[in-house]
Short mmCIF file of C-alpha atoms in Angstrom, two decimals:
data_model
loop_
_atom_site.label_atom_id
_atom_site.label_comp_id
_atom_site.label_asym_id
_atom_site.label_seq_id
_atom_site.Cartn_x
_atom_site.Cartn_y
_atom_site.Cartn_z
CA MET A 958 10.64 120.12 119.94
CA THR A 959 10.29 121.66 123.20
CA LYS A 960 7.72 122.27 126.01
CA GLY A 961 6.97 123.51 129.29
CA ILE A 962 6.03 121.02 132.07
CA SER A 963 5.10 121.78 135.40
CA GLY A 964 3.38 119.69 138.39
CA ALA A 965 1.65 120.76 141.80
CA GLY A 966 0.20 119.10 144.36
CA ARG A 967 -0.28 115.03 144.02
CA TRP A 968 1.13 114.23 140.65
CA GLY A 969 2.84 110.98 138.43
CA VAL A 970 3.17 110.41 135.46
CA ARG A 971 4.62 107.13 133.38
CA TYR A 972 6.29 107.60 130.25
CA GLY A 973 6.28 104.73 127.63
CA ALA A 974 9.33 104.14 125.82
CA PHE A 975 10.31 106.83 122.94
CA GLY A 976 13.21 105.75 121.48
CA HIS A 977 14.53 108.61 120.68
CA PRO A 978 17.16 111.05 122.30
CA SER A 979 15.32 113.21 124.91
CA PHE A 980 16.05 115.75 127.31
CA ALA A 981 14.51 118.01 130.60
CA ILE A 982 16.20 121.20 132.16
CA VAL A 983 14.72 121.69 135.65
CA VAL A 984 13.62 125.77 135.40
CA GLU A 985 12.44 125.77 139.08
CA GLY A 986 11.22 123.46 141.87
CA THR A 987 12.45 119.59 142.47
CA CYS A 988 10.95 116.14 141.59
CA ARG A 989 11.69 112.53 141.14
CA LEU A 990 12.58 110.95 138.05
CA ALA A 991 13.04 106.93 137.65
CA VAL A 992 14.01 105.88 134.45
CA ASP A 993 13.57 102.17 133.63
CA SER A 994 17.33 100.30 134.40
CA GLN A 995 18.43 103.39 135.61
CA LYS A 996 19.18 104.73 139.48
CA GLU A 997 16.63 107.11 140.81
CA LEU A 998 17.21 110.90 140.63
CA ILE A 999 15.94 113.64 142.46
CA LEU A 1000 16.01 116.90 139.92
CA ASN A 1001 16.48 120.18 141.25
CA ALA A 1002 16.31 123.70 139.39
CA GLY A 1003 19.37 123.96 137.35
CA ASP A 1004 19.82 120.05 136.67
CA PHE A 1005 20.02 118.58 133.40
CA VAL A 1006 19.14 115.24 132.34
CA LEU A 1007 19.90 113.23 128.78
CA LEU A 1008 18.20 110.18 128.30
CA PRO A 1009 19.96 109.14 124.59
CA THR A 1010 17.38 106.61 123.97
CA THR A 1011 14.50 107.00 126.26
CA PRO A 1012 13.13 103.93 127.82
CA GLY A 1013 10.04 104.02 129.73
CA PHE A 1014 10.33 106.26 133.21
CA THR A 1015 8.22 107.75 135.82
CA MET A 1016 8.45 111.14 136.97
CA SER A 1017 6.49 112.53 139.98
CA GLY A 1018 6.22 114.73 143.17
CA PHE A 1019 6.94 113.63 146.28
CA GLU A 1020 3.67 112.66 147.37
CA PRO A 1021 2.38 108.84 147.11
CA VAL A 1022 0.24 108.19 143.79
CA THR A 1023 -0.78 106.19 140.87
CA PRO A 1024 0.82 107.50 138.09
CA GLU A 1025 -1.26 108.22 134.80
CA PHE A 1026 0.13 106.85 131.86
CA VAL A 1027 1.12 109.07 129.18
CA ASP A 1028 1.91 108.30 125.31
CA PRO A 1029 5.35 109.20 124.57
CA HIS A 1030 4.03 109.60 121.08
CA VAL A 1031 1.00 111.56 121.60
CA ALA A 1032 2.47 113.49 124.04
CA ALA A 1033 5.28 114.59 121.88
CA ILE A 1034 3.05 116.15 118.88
CA SER A 1035 1.07 117.97 121.56
CA THR A 1036 1.50 121.97 121.82
CA GLY A 1037 1.49 124.18 124.77
CA GLU A 1038 2.57 123.91 128.35
CA VAL A 1039 1.49 120.74 130.14
CA ARG A 1040 0.40 120.57 133.85
CA HIS A 1041 0.51 117.61 135.86
CA GLY A 1042 -1.93 117.31 139.41
CA ARG A 1043 -3.48 120.46 140.84
CA GLN A 1044 -4.44 122.74 137.85
CA ASP A 1045 -4.59 125.86 139.49
CA GLY A 1046 -1.86 127.86 142.17
CA PRO A 1047 2.08 127.89 141.92
CA PRO A 1048 3.89 124.67 140.49
CA SER A 1049 6.03 122.72 142.60
CA VAL A 1050 8.40 122.37 139.53
CA ARG A 1051 8.81 123.59 136.42
CA ILE A 1052 10.81 122.11 133.50
CA LEU A 1053 11.56 122.45 130.13
CA GLY A 1054 11.79 119.56 128.00
CA GLY A 1055 12.41 118.46 124.60
CA TYR A 1056 13.46 115.64 122.44
CA PHE A 1057 15.50 115.34 119.00
CA ILE A 1058 14.89 113.37 115.69
CA PHE A 1059 17.63 113.40 113.21
CA GLY A 1060 17.46 112.08 109.28
CA GLY A 1061 20.90 110.77 109.27
CA ALA A 1062 21.90 107.29 110.63
CA ASP A 1063 25.25 108.52 112.35
CA SER A 1064 23.42 110.83 114.86
CA ALA A 1065 21.54 108.70 115.93
CA LEU A 1066 23.69 105.70 115.87
CA LEU A 1067 26.09 108.04 118.44
CA VAL A 1068 23.56 108.59 120.76
CA SER A 1069 22.36 104.67 121.21
CA LEU A 1070 25.95 104.05 122.15
CA LEU A 1071 25.81 106.21 125.40
CA PRO A 1072 25.23 105.45 128.94
CA GLY A 1073 21.68 105.34 129.66
CA GLN A 1074 21.03 108.21 131.41
CA VAL A 1075 23.36 111.40 131.81
CA HIS A 1076 23.03 113.68 134.83
CA VAL A 1077 24.32 117.14 135.61
CA ARG A 1078 23.58 119.33 137.84
CA ASP A 1079 23.64 123.60 137.94
CA ALA A 1080 23.54 123.26 133.93
CA ALA A 1081 23.27 126.60 132.83
CA ARG A 1082 25.39 126.45 130.24
CA LEU A 1083 23.64 123.48 128.71
CA SER A 1084 20.50 125.12 128.03
CA VAL A 1085 22.22 127.38 126.17
CA LEU A 1086 23.33 124.32 123.51
CA VAL A 1087 19.76 122.94 123.82
CA LYS A 1088 18.37 126.22 122.78
CA LEU A 1089 20.88 126.49 119.75
CA LEU A 1090 20.49 122.86 118.71
CA LEU A 1091 16.59 123.30 118.76
CA GLU A 1092 16.87 126.56 116.90
CA GLU A 1093 19.20 124.18 114.32
CA ALA A 1094 16.75 121.72 114.09
CA ALA A 1095 13.62 123.77 113.55
CA GLN A 1096 15.08 125.16 110.30
CA GLU A 1097 15.99 123.48 106.78
CA ARG A 1098 19.53 125.22 106.40
CA PRO A 1099 22.29 124.41 104.25
CA GLY A 1100 24.82 121.83 106.20
CA ARG A 1101 21.53 121.35 109.09
CA ALA A 1102 22.69 117.72 109.31
CA LEU A 1103 26.04 118.33 110.13
CA VAL A 1104 25.64 121.16 112.42
CA LEU A 1105 23.17 118.68 114.60
CA THR A 1106 25.41 116.18 114.77
CA ARG A 1107 28.14 118.53 116.13
CA PHE A 1108 25.90 120.03 118.39
CA VAL A 1109 24.97 116.43 119.97
CA GLU A 1110 28.78 115.80 119.95
CA ILE A 1111 29.63 119.16 122.04
CA LEU A 1112 26.50 118.79 124.21
CA LEU A 1113 27.32 115.42 125.47
CA VAL A 1114 31.38 116.83 125.74
CA GLU A 1115 29.44 119.52 127.71
CA ALA A 1116 27.64 117.10 130.02
CA LEU A 1117 30.64 115.21 130.66
CA ARG A 1118 32.73 118.01 131.72
CA PHE A 1119 30.30 118.79 134.36
CA THR A 1120 30.54 115.36 135.62
CA GLN A 1121 33.85 113.92 135.05
CA THR A 1122 35.62 112.32 138.21
CA THR A 1123 38.96 110.76 138.20
CA ASP A 1124 36.72 107.18 138.90
CA ALA A 1125 34.53 108.71 135.72
CA PRO A 1126 33.59 105.51 133.78
CA VAL A 1127 35.38 104.90 130.77
CA GLY A 1128 33.53 104.93 127.30
CA LEU A 1129 32.40 106.98 124.07
CA LEU A 1130 31.62 109.86 126.13
CA ARG A 1131 34.66 110.30 127.84
CA GLY A 1132 36.57 110.19 124.69
CA LEU A 1133 34.43 112.58 122.85
CA ALA A 1134 35.85 114.69 125.76
CA ASP A 1135 39.38 114.23 125.30
CA THR A 1136 40.07 116.92 122.45
CA ARG A 1137 42.80 114.55 120.87
CA LEU A 1138 40.83 111.29 120.65
CA ALA A 1139 37.60 113.21 119.72
CA GLN A 1140 39.73 114.18 116.20
CA ALA A 1141 39.88 110.42 115.94
CA PHE A 1142 36.48 109.69 116.60
CA ARG A 1143 35.11 112.44 114.21
CA GLN A 1144 36.72 110.77 111.33
CA ILE A 1145 35.81 107.42 112.17
CA HIS A 1146 32.08 108.37 112.41
CA ALA A 1147 32.53 110.86 109.35
CA ASP A 1148 34.34 108.30 106.91
CA PRO A 1149 33.66 104.97 108.26
CA ALA A 1150 34.56 103.07 104.47
CA ARG A 1151 38.09 104.06 104.66
CA SER A 1152 40.50 101.52 105.23
CA TRP A 1153 41.56 103.12 108.53
CA THR A 1154 44.95 101.72 110.05
CA MET A 1155 46.02 102.47 113.52
CA VAL A 1156 48.90 104.46 112.24
CA GLN A 1157 46.31 106.90 110.59
CA LEU A 1158 44.33 107.01 113.16
CA ALA A 1159 46.80 108.21 115.79
CA LYS A 1160 48.32 110.66 113.11
CA GLU A 1161 44.61 112.47 113.19
CA ALA A 1162 44.66 112.58 116.57
CA GLY A 1163 48.30 114.16 116.89
CA LEU A 1164 49.85 111.17 118.79
CA SER A 1165 52.28 108.30 118.37
CA ARG A 1166 50.78 105.05 117.64
CA SER A 1167 51.84 103.98 121.31
CA ALA A 1168 50.56 106.83 122.88
CA PHE A 1169 47.12 106.93 120.84
CA PHE A 1170 46.58 103.45 121.60
CA ASP A 1171 47.13 103.81 125.14
CA ARG A 1172 45.35 107.01 125.50
CA PHE A 1173 42.36 105.63 123.55
CA MET A 1174 42.24 102.42 125.97
CA ARG A 1175 42.19 104.30 129.20
CA LYS A 1176 39.72 106.46 128.00
CA VAL A 1177 37.42 104.86 126.03
CA GLY A 1178 38.15 101.19 127.54
CA VAL A 1179 38.26 99.03 123.78
CA PRO A 1180 41.08 98.86 121.29
CA PRO A 1181 40.91 101.53 118.84
CA MET A 1182 40.43 99.01 115.83
CA GLU A 1183 37.66 97.07 117.93
CA TYR A 1184 35.87 100.31 118.41
CA LEU A 1185 35.87 101.09 114.67
CA LEU A 1186 34.53 97.44 114.08
CA VAL A 1187 31.91 98.13 116.85
CA TRP A 1188 30.85 101.15 115.05
CA ARG A 1189 30.73 99.54 111.24
CA MET A 1190 28.48 96.75 112.58
CA ALA A 1191 26.31 99.55 114.36
CA LEU A 1192 25.89 101.14 111.07
CA ALA A 1193 25.33 98.14 109.32
CA LYS A 1194 22.25 96.88 111.61
CA ASP A 1195 21.00 100.60 110.65
CA LEU A 1196 21.58 99.89 107.20
CA LEU A 1197 20.16 96.38 106.99
CA CYS A 1198 17.19 97.10 109.27
CA ARG A 1199 15.99 101.01 108.01
CA GLN A 1200 17.26 101.08 104.28
CA LYS A 1201 16.74 97.62 103.54
CA ILE A 1202 19.46 97.87 100.80
CA ASP A 1203 21.52 94.55 99.54
CA ILE A 1204 24.45 93.32 101.44
CA ALA A 1205 26.92 93.73 98.82
CA GLU A 1206 26.25 97.98 99.23
CA VAL A 1207 26.07 97.77 103.02
CA ALA A 1208 29.08 96.19 102.81
CA GLU A 1209 30.79 98.80 100.52
CA ARG A 1210 29.26 101.62 102.60
CA VAL A 1211 30.80 100.25 106.04
CA GLY A 1212 34.61 99.60 105.21
CA TYR A 1213 34.11 96.27 103.48
CA GLY A 1214 35.86 94.51 99.98
CA SER A 1215 33.62 91.94 99.40
CA ALA A 1216 29.97 91.24 100.63
CA SER A 1217 31.65 87.65 101.99
CA THR A 1218 34.21 89.44 103.95
CA PHE A 1219 31.58 91.50 105.71
CA SER A 1220 28.94 88.62 105.93
CA THR A 1221 31.87 86.51 107.98
CA ALA A 1222 32.92 89.93 110.09
CA PHE A 1223 29.10 90.46 110.86
CA SER A 1224 28.31 87.37 111.70
CA ARG A 1225 30.82 86.73 114.15
CA HIS A 1226 30.07 90.12 115.76
CA VAL A 1227 26.32 89.71 115.79
CA GLY A 1228 25.76 86.09 116.00
CA GLN A 1229 24.02 85.73 112.90
CA PRO A 1230 24.35 86.53 109.12
CA PRO A 1231 23.37 90.26 107.92
CA GLY A 1232 20.63 88.40 105.75
CA ARG A 1233 18.84 86.66 108.45
CA TYR A 1234 19.15 89.55 110.30
CA ALA A 1235 17.87 91.91 108.29
CA ARG A 1236 14.79 89.53 107.87
CA SER A 1237 14.22 88.95 111.59
CA SER A 1238 14.12 92.71 112.10
CA ALA A 1239 11.27 93.36 109.53
#
């Protein structure tokens, strides 16, 4: 879903938390963006912002104003361009904004593990990728879920290519941008139930065991097997909360041979047994 947004004169809006990944590309002009718990940004023409989980945020011009509250769920279903502030005359900013809603858990979990906000300047290339992603999302073609997942990965990698410096923070986004490590990530995400070993993952990356471990640590910041555990636990929490399946099936789907082994690992990682976690999240 995408739409045009513009503002003129004295204007400001406060969006509540949305929870789905969203983006904005500034077509012309400039404005302020303050996302909860993130550094305030001044957005200019050509800037791209990705909010993987879209918490609450305020967007405004540069004159003092009390922001008007907007329910993001209501805004998401409205159609047509939205104009804030003065309704006549040329706008001071024009933005193309949109959001993604994925049916598969893997894609949603992938974006939830990313930084709170990704900001890229002069992002014409990213706007092309967003257009392709939105076109794919709007159609029910064979392989749609897989294509959407790959588009999200490519979008994130492209964002990192624009922003990466020698002191860029380590993390999933930086790991996905590494062509060797991306192969291992893809296998982990596609088949979390497999009994992966360090040697197997290193082979997927085309590296020796020691080179793979060192490279993963340097780019991602955690050992490969710890990342695998984190991914499995994220999937397990999602299965327990959203799909309400029994613990034995969850254990099987995230790579554990028995419910008891899974329960022990889950309790150690999350701080409470899976059954209690599911009940508390209901």
